[in-house]
XYZ file of C-alpha atoms in Angstrom:
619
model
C -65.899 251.045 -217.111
C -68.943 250.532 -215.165
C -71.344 249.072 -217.474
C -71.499 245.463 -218.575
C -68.937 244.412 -221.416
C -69.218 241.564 -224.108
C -66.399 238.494 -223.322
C -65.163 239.720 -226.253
C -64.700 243.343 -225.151
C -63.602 241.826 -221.645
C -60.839 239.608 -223.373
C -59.171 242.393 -225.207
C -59.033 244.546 -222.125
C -57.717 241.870 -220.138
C -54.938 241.208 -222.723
C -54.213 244.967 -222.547
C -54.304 244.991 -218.473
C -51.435 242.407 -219.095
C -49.330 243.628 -221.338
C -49.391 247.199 -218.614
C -48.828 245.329 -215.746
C -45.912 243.480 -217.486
C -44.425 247.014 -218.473
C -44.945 248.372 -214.728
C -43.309 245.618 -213.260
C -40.449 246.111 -215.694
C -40.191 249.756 -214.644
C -39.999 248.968 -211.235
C -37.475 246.691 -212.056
C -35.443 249.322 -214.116
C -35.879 252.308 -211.647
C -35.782 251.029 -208.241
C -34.667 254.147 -206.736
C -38.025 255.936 -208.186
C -41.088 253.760 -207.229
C -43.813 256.445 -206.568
C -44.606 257.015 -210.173
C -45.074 253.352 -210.978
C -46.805 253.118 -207.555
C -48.916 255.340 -208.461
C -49.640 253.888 -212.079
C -50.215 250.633 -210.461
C -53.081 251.624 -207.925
C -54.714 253.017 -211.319
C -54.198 249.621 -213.102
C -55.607 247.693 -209.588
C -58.851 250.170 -209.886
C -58.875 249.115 -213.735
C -58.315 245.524 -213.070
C -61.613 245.574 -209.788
C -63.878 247.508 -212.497
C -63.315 244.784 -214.716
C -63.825 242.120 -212.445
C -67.133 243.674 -211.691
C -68.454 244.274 -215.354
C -67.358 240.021 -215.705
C -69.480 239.715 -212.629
C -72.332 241.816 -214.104
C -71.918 239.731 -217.364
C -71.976 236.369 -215.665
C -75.581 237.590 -213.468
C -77.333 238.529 -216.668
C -76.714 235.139 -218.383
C -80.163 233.077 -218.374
C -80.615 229.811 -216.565
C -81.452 226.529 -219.174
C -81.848 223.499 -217.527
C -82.149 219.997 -219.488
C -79.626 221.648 -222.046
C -76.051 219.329 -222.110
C -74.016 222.667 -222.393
C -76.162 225.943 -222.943
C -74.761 229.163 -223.761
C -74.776 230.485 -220.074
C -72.665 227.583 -219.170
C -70.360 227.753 -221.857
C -70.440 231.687 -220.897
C -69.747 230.331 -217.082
C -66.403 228.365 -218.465
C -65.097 231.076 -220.461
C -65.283 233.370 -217.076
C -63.582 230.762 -215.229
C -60.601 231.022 -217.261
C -60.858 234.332 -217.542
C -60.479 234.430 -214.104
C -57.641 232.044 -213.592
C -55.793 233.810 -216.426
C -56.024 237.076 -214.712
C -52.812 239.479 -214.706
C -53.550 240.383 -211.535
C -53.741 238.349 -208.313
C -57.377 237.258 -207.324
C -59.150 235.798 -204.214
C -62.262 234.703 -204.075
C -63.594 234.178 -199.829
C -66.212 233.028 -198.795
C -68.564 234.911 -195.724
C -66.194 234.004 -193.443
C -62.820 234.671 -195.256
C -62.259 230.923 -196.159
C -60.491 230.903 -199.706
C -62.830 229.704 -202.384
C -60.882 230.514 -205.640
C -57.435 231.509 -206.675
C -55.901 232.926 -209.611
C -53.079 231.537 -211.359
C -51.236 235.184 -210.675
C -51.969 234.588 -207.076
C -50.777 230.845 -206.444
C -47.366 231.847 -208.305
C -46.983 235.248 -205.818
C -47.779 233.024 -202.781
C -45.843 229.815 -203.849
C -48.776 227.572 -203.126
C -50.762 225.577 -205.870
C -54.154 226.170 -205.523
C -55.125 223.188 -204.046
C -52.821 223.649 -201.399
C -54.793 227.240 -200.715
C -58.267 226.031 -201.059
C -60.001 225.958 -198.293
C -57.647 227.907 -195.774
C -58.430 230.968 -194.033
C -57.207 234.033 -196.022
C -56.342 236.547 -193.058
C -54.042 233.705 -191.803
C -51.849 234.973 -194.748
C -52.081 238.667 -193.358
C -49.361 240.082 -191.104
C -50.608 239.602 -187.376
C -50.188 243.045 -186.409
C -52.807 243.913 -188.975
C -54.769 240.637 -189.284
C -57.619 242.191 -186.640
C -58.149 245.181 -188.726
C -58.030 243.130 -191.833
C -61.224 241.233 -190.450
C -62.960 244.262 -189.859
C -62.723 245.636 -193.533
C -63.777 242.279 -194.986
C -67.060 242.002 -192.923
C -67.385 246.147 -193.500
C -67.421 244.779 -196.948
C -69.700 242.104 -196.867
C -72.098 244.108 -194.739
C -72.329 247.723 -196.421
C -71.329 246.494 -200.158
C -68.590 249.454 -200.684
C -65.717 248.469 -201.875
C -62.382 248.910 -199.538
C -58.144 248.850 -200.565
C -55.908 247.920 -197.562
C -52.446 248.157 -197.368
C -50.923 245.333 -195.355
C -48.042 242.778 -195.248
C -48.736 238.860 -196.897
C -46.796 236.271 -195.632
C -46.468 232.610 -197.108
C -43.841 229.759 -198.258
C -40.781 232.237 -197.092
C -42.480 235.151 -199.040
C -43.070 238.449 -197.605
C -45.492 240.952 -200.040
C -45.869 244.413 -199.233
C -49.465 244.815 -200.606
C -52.558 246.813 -201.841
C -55.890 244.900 -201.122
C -59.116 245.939 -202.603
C -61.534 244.499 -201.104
C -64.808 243.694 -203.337
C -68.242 241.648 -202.474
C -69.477 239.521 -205.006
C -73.120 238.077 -205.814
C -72.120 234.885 -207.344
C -74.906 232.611 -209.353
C -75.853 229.577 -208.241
C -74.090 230.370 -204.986
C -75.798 230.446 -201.479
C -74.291 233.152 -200.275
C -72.190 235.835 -201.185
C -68.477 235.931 -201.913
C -65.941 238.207 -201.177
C -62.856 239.487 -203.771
C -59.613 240.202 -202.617
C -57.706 241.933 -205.247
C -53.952 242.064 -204.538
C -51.251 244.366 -205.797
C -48.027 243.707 -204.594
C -46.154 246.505 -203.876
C -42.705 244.959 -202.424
C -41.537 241.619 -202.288
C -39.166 239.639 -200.049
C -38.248 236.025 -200.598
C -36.158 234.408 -197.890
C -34.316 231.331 -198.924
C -34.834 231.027 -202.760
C -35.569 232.705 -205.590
C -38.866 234.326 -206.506
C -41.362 232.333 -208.041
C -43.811 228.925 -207.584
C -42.115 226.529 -204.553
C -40.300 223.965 -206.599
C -42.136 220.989 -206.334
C -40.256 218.814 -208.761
C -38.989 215.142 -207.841
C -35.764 216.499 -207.683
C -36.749 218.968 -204.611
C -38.783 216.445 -203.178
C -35.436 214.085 -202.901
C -33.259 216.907 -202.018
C -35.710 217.601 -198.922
C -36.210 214.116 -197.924
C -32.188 214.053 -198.011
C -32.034 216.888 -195.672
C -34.274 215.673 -193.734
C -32.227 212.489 -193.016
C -28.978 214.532 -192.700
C -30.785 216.089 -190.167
C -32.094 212.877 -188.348
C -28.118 211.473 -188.686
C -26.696 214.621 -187.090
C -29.277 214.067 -184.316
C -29.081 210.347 -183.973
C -24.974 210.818 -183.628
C -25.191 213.660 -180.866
C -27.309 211.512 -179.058
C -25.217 209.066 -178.727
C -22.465 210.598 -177.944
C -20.755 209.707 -174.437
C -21.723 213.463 -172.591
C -24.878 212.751 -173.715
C -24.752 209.811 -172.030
C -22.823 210.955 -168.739
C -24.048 214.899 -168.586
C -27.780 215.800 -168.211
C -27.848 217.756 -171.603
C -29.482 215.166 -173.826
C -32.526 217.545 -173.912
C -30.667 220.760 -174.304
C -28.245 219.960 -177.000
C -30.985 218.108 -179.489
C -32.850 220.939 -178.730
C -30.567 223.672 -179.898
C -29.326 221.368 -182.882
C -33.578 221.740 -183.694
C -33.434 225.330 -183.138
C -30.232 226.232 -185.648
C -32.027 223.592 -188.018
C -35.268 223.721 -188.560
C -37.304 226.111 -186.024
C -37.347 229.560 -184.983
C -39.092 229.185 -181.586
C -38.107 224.645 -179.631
C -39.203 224.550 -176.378
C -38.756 221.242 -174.625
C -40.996 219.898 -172.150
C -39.524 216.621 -169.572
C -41.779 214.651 -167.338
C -39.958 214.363 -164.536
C -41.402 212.397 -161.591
C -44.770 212.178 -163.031
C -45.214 216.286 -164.275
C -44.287 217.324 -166.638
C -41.788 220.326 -166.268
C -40.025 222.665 -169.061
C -36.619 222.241 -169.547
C -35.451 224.095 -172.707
C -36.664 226.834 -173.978
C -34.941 228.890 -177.444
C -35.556 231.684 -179.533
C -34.588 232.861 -182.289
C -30.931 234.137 -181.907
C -31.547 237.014 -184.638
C -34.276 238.596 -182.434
C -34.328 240.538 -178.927
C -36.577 237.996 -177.303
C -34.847 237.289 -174.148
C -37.602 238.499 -171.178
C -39.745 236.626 -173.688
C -37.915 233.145 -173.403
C -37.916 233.825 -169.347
C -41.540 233.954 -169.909
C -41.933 231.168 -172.113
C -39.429 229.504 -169.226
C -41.921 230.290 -166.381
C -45.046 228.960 -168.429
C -46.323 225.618 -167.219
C -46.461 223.070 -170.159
C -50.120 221.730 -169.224
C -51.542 225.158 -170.063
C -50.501 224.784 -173.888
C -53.589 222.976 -174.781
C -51.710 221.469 -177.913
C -48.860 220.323 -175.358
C -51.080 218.734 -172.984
C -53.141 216.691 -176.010
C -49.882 215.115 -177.507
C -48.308 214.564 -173.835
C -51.417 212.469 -172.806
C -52.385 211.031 -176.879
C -48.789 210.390 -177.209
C -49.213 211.316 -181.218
C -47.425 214.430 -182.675
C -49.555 217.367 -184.281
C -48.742 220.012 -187.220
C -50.853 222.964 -187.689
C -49.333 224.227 -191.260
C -51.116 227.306 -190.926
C -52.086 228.820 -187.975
C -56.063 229.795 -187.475
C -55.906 229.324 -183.247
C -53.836 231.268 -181.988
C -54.226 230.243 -178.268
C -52.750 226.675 -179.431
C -49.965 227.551 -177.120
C -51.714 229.474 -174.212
C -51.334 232.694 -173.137
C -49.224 234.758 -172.031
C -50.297 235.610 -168.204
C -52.791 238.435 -168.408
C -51.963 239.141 -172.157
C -52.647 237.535 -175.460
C -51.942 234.004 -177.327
C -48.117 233.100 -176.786
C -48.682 232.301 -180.106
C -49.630 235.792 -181.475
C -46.571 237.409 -179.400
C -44.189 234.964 -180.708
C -45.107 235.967 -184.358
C -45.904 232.148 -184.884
C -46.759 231.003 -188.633
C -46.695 227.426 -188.126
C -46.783 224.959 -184.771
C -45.277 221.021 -184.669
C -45.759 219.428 -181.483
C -44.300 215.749 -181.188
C -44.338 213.340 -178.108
C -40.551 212.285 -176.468
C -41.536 209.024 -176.908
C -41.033 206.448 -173.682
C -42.170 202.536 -173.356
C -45.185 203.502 -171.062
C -45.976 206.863 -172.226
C -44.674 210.505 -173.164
C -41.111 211.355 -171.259
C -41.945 214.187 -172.784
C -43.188 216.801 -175.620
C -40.887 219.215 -178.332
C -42.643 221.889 -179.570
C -41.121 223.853 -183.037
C -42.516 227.162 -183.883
C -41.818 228.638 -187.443
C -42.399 232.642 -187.650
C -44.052 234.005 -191.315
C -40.985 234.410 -193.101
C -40.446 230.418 -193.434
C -41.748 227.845 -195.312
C -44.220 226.414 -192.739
C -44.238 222.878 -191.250
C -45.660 220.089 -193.433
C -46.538 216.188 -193.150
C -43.130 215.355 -194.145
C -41.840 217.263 -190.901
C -44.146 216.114 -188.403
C -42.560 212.302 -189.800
C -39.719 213.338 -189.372
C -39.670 215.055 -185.913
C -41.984 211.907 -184.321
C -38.546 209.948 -185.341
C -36.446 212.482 -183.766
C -38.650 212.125 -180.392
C -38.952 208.770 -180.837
C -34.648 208.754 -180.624
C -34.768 211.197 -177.790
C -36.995 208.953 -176.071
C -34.462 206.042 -176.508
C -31.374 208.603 -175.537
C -33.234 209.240 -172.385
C -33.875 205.737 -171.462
C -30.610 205.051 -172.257
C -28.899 207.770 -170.126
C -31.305 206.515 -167.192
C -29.835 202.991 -167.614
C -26.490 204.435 -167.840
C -26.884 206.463 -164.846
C -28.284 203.188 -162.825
C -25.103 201.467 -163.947
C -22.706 203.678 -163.037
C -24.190 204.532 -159.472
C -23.827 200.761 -159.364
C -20.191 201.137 -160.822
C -19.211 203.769 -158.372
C -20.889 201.721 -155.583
C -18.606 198.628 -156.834
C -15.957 200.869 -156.437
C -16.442 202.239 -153.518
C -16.061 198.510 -152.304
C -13.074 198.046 -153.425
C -10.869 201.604 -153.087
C -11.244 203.652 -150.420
C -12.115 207.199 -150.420
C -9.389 208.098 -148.351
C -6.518 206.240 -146.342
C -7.204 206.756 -141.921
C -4.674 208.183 -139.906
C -2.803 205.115 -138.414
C -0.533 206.443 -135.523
C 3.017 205.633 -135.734
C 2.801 204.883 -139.646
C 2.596 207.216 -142.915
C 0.586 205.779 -145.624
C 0.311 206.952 -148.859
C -1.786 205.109 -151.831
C -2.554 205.630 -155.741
C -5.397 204.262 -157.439
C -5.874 204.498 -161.475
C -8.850 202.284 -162.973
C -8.412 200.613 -166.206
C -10.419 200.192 -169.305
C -13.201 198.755 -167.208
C -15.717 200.982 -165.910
C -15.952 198.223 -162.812
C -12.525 197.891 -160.648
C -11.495 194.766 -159.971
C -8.358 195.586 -157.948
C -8.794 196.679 -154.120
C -6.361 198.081 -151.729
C -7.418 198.870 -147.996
C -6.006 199.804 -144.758
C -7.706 199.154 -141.158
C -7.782 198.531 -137.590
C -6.920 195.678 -136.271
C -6.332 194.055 -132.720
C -3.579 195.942 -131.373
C -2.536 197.194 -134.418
C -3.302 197.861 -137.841
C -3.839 195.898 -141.248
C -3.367 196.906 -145.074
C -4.309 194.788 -147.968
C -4.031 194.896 -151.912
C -5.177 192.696 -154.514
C -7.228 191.638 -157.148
C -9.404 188.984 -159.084
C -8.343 187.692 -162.339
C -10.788 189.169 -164.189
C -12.932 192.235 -165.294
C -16.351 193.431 -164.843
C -19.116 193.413 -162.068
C -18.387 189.869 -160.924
C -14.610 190.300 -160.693
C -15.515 193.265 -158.538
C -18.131 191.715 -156.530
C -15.498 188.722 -155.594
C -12.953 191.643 -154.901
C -15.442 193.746 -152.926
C -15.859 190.460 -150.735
C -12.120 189.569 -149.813
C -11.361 193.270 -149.057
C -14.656 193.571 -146.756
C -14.060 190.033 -145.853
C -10.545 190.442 -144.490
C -11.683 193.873 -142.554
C -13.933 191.145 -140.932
C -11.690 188.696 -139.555
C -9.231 190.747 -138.291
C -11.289 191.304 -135.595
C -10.709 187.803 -134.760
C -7.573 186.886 -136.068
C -4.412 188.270 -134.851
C -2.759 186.466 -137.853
C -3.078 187.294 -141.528
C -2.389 184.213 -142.666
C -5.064 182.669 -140.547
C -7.515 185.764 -141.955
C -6.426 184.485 -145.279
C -7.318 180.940 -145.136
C -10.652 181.224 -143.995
C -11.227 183.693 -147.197
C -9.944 180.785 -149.157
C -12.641 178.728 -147.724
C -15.531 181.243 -148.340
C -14.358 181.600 -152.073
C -14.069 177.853 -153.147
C -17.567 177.348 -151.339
C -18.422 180.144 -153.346
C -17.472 178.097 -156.472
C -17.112 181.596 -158.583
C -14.998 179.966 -161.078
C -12.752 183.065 -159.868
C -9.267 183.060 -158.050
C -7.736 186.167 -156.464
C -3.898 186.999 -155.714
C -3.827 189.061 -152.910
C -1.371 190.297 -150.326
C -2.106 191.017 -146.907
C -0.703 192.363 -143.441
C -1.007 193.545 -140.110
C 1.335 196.080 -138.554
C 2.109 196.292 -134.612
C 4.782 198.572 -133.761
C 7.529 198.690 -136.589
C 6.837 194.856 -137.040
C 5.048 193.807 -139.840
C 3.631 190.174 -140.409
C 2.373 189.612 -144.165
C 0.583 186.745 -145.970
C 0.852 186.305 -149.533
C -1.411 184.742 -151.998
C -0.033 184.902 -155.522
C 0.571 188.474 -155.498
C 3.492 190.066 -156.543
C 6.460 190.696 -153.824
C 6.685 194.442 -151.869
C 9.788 196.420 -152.357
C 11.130 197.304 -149.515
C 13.251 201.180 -150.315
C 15.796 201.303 -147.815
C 17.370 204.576 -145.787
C 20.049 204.310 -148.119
C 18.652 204.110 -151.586
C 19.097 200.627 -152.179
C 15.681 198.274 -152.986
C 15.021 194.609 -151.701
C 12.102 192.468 -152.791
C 10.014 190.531 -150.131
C 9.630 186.841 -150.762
C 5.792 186.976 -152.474
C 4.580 184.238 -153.897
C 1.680 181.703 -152.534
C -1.394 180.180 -154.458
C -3.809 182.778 -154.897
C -7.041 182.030 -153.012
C -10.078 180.519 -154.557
C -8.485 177.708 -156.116
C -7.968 174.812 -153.997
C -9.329 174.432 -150.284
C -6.026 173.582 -149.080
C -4.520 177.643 -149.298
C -0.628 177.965 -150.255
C -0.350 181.052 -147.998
C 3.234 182.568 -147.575
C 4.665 184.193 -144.379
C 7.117 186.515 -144.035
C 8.097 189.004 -141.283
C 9.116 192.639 -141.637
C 10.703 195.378 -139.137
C 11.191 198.362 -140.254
C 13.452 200.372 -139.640
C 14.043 204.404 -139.745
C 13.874 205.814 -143.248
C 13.126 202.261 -144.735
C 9.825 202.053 -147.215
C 7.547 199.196 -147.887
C 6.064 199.450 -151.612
C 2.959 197.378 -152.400
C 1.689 197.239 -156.435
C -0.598 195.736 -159.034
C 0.174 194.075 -161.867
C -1.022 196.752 -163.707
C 1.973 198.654 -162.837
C 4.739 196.352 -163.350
C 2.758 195.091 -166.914
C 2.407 198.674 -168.279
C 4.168 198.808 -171.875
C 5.899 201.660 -174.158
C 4.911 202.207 -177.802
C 7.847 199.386 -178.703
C 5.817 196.780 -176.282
C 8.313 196.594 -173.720
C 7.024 196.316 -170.381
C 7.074 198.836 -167.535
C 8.938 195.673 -165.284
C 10.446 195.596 -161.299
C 13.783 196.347 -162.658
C 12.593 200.242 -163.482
C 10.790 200.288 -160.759
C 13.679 199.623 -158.499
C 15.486 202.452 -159.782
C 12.721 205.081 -159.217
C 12.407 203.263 -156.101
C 15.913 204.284 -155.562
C 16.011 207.628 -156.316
C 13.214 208.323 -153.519
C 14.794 207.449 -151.082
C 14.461 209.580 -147.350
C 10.998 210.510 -148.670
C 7.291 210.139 -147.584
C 5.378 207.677 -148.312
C 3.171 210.109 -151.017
C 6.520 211.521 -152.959
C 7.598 208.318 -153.574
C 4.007 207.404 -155.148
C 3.766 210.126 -156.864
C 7.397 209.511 -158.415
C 6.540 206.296 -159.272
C 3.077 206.831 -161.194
C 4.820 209.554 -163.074
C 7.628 207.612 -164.204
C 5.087 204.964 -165.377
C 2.686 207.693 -167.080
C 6.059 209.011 -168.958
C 7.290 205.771 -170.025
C 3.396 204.480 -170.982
C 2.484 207.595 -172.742
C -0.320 208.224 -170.616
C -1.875 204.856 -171.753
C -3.346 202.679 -169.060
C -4.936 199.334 -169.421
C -5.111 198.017 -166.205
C -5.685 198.941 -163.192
C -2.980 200.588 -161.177
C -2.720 200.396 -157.393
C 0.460 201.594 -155.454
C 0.451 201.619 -151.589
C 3.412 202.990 -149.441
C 4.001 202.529 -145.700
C 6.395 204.113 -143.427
C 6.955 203.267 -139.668
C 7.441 206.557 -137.973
């Protein structure tokens, strides 16, 4: 059929082309195991369907040009091609001189999934599979150059659809046109749809909800790992987020942190399907300043989505190579800022291969929230780092790190913090002036203030023993500091100073030491006092102490003594005593150790307050 044909002529053999492709595909469909004789009879319907094209083409030249007419016959000839065209049975392109897509078919927007306004004015070898994309450009401008007609077999890629195709490749002289156009043919010879069933991407209000509610699933699943407490404590904000992305939504995440001014990579995945490991070192080694995209939305601190792909070196390249891009297999590219309050902390990148629905408007809103969120997650673990350096400095205050080695005494101490992150209970052991000293108490009260007022009788009473031979004395002039202080706080504490196997203490409202004697039985010291803070005139009570061999002195917290069972009943001195009892002959660490694991058993574990024991034994 190489001559021209009336439209009515053209018509009926357009209706027949139909009705045989219909039958062919229902062949192929009924004898999958046998595809080379339908192969076969479809290459001969694709050579039908190009000569027809052609004699429409020829047809549409010959029409004369009427101008002043409202509607001639050449332009109603002109409309009746046009749908022709868009009714054809067989997918059609029309490019442009450089491949740009001018026209679609109907056929072709329901193969590809796209409408064809989505299509319009994309770059057609974008579709084609990379490895053949090169040669693909060749035979179009062979075409457009020479004017013989070329078929190429090749691989089309779009929405999650992979076609196994026949292109014949045909250039066009098209009326009224400036220059000439190019048509692309295309006989699918093997389909793949990942994802969903064959046919046009549902683009129905009820997919367009079902997206947007995946889409916020997604942004609720991040939003709660974020702020979950490792997050919080554990650098692997960026690496978590990043692999939730990665199982989610992307094939290729790379995360990119500015970190003291540059920014550095710090997560790189791939997809877990594919053997890409030496290529995620790469990607690892790669700085992020030489992705161009990268470096725009790290320094415009606005996210970018290329849907479809038509720069390849959006990415870089690989050292020596070609676009990271092109090696990744890369379809579509979303690039969003971690957003920060003076600037990018930092950039994710998502890379979708050709076997996905690509990247659209919708996702680029929705992953500029998700940085946005990581940008607040990182601010927040910053904060939380800052405060607990602070916390652990508070604590460091209050608690030693580890008890000295006093000669002629064995010391032994437990420590157990409460449900504030901020201690507010010290216990301490030092030199003093001919001897040595041990305090333990606390402020009533929680927090960073309780602590600081804590932090400031323990350092304070380290102080004046150089001074003071008596803890009393030491104690009173603490008294002073904290009324002048006028903290609103008050603080029990117990203090004393040890010289030989005589012990003088000084109590301030704290509770009385057991003292475990050789022979298992337990005696409370005196206690008692005002604690200090709250009246200039200090109640401080005196009591001395010589030990003897095998005898104990216990010191505790409240926390201890206040600790409560499931039925509310409290932990109490009278238990106490008789683990006290049962430890008797021991070191000063067994009988700690006894007595925090008698409280943990009776407690459940559970502990509200904080827990200090301290155990001293004259040698």
């Amino acid at each position: 059929m190489t001559d021209a044909i009336g439209l009515n002529t053209l018509e009926q053999a357009l209706s027949a082309l139909a009705s045989r492709v219909s039958s062919l595909r229902e062949a192929r469909s009924a004898y999958p195991a046998d595809p080379r004789s339908t192969l076969d009879a479809a290459l001969a319907e694709l050579d039908t369907a190009r000569e027809l094209l052609e004699s429409a083409l020829r047809e549409l030249r010959k029409a004369p040009r009427r101008s002043g007419d409202r509607e001639s016959g050449s332009q109603r000839e002109l409309k009746l091609l046009r749908q022709v065209f868009r009714s054809f049975p067989v997918p059609v392109v029309v490019l442009d001189a450089s491949g740009v897509v001018r026209r679609i078919s109907a056929e072709t927007s329901r193969m590809l999934g796209s409408p064809a306004g989505y299509l319009i004015g994309r770059s057609f070898p974008l579709l084609v599979d990379v490895s053949r994309r090169a040669a693909f450009r060749s035979h179009l401008t062979a075409v457009q150059q020479g004017g013989q007609s070329a078929t190429f077999q090749t691989r089309l890629t779009h929405q999650g659809r992979a076609h196994t195709v026949q292109l014949a490749v045909i250039r066009l002289t098209m009326p009224g046109e400036p220059q000439e156009m190019t048509a692309v043919v295309i006989l699918p010879l093997e389909a793949h749809v990942a994802g969903g069933p064959p046919g046009p991407v549902d683009r129905s209000d009820a997919s367009l909800v079902m997206a947007a509610a995946r889409r916020q699933e997604l942004l609720a699943r991040m939003t709660r790992l974020l702020l979950d407490e490792e997050s919080l404590r554990q650098p692997v904000t960026v690496t978590r987020a990043a692999r939730l992305l990665a199982a989610e939504t992307a094939d290729w995440v790379i995360a990119d942190v500015v970190r003291d001014g540059v920014p550095r990579r710090a997560v790189v995945l791939g997809p877990s399907d594919k053997p890409v490991t030496e290529l995620v070192r790469l990607v690892e080694g790669l700085t992020p300043l030489a992705a161009p995209t990268v470096a725009h939305v790290l320094t415009g601190g606005s996210g970018v989505v290329h849907e479809m792909l038509e720069d390849e070196s959006l990415l870089g390249e690989v050292p020596g190579g070609p676009p990271l891009l092109r090696v990744m297999g890369a379809a579509s590219l979303l690039v969003v800022p971690i957003q920060g309050e003076a600037g990018a902390l930092g950039a994710l990148t998502l890379v979708r291969l050709r076997d996905r629905e690509p990247f659209s408007l919708a996702d680029l809103g929705l992953m500029e929230e998700i940085g946005a969120h990581l940008g607040l997650a990182l601010r927040a673990r910053r904060s939380f780092q800052t405060r607990s350096q602070a916390a652990d400095a508070l604590r460091t205050s209050v608690v030693p790190r580890s008890l000295p080695d006093i000669p002629g005494v064995e010391a032994a101490a437990i420590y157990h913090a409460g449900s504030s992150p901020v201690g507010a209970e010290f216990y301490d052991v030092f030199p003093v002036r001919d001897g040595w000293g041990f305090a333990l108490g606390g402020a009533a009260g929680k927090g960073e203030e309780a602590a600081s007022v804590t932090a400031m009788v323990r350092n304070g009473l380290r102080v004046l023993s150089v001074w003071e031979s008596d803890p009393v004395e030491a104690m009173r002039r603490l008294n002073h500091a904290l009324v002048a202080q006028n903290s609103g706080m008050f603080v029990m504490a117990v203090a004393g100073f040890v010289r030989a196997r005589r012990i003088m203490l000084a109590g301030a409202g704290h509770h009385p030491a057991a003292l475990l004697q050789a022979d298992g039985g337990v005696r409370f010291t005196a206690g008692g006092g005002v604690p200090l803070g709250i009246a200039p005139e200090a109640e401080i009570l005196t009591e001395e102490i010589t030990l003897t061999s095998g005898q104990t002195l216990v010191f505790y917290s409240d926390g201890l003594v206040a600790s409560q069972n499931d039925q509310g009943e409290a932990y109490g001195e009278t238990r106490l005593a008789d683990v006290l009892a049962r430890c008797a002959g021991q070191a000063p660490a067994t009988v700690v150790k006894a007595v925090e694991e008698d409280r943990h058993a009776f407690s459940g574990g559970r502990v509200w307050d904080e827990i200090v024991i301290l155990a001293l034994r004259v040698v």
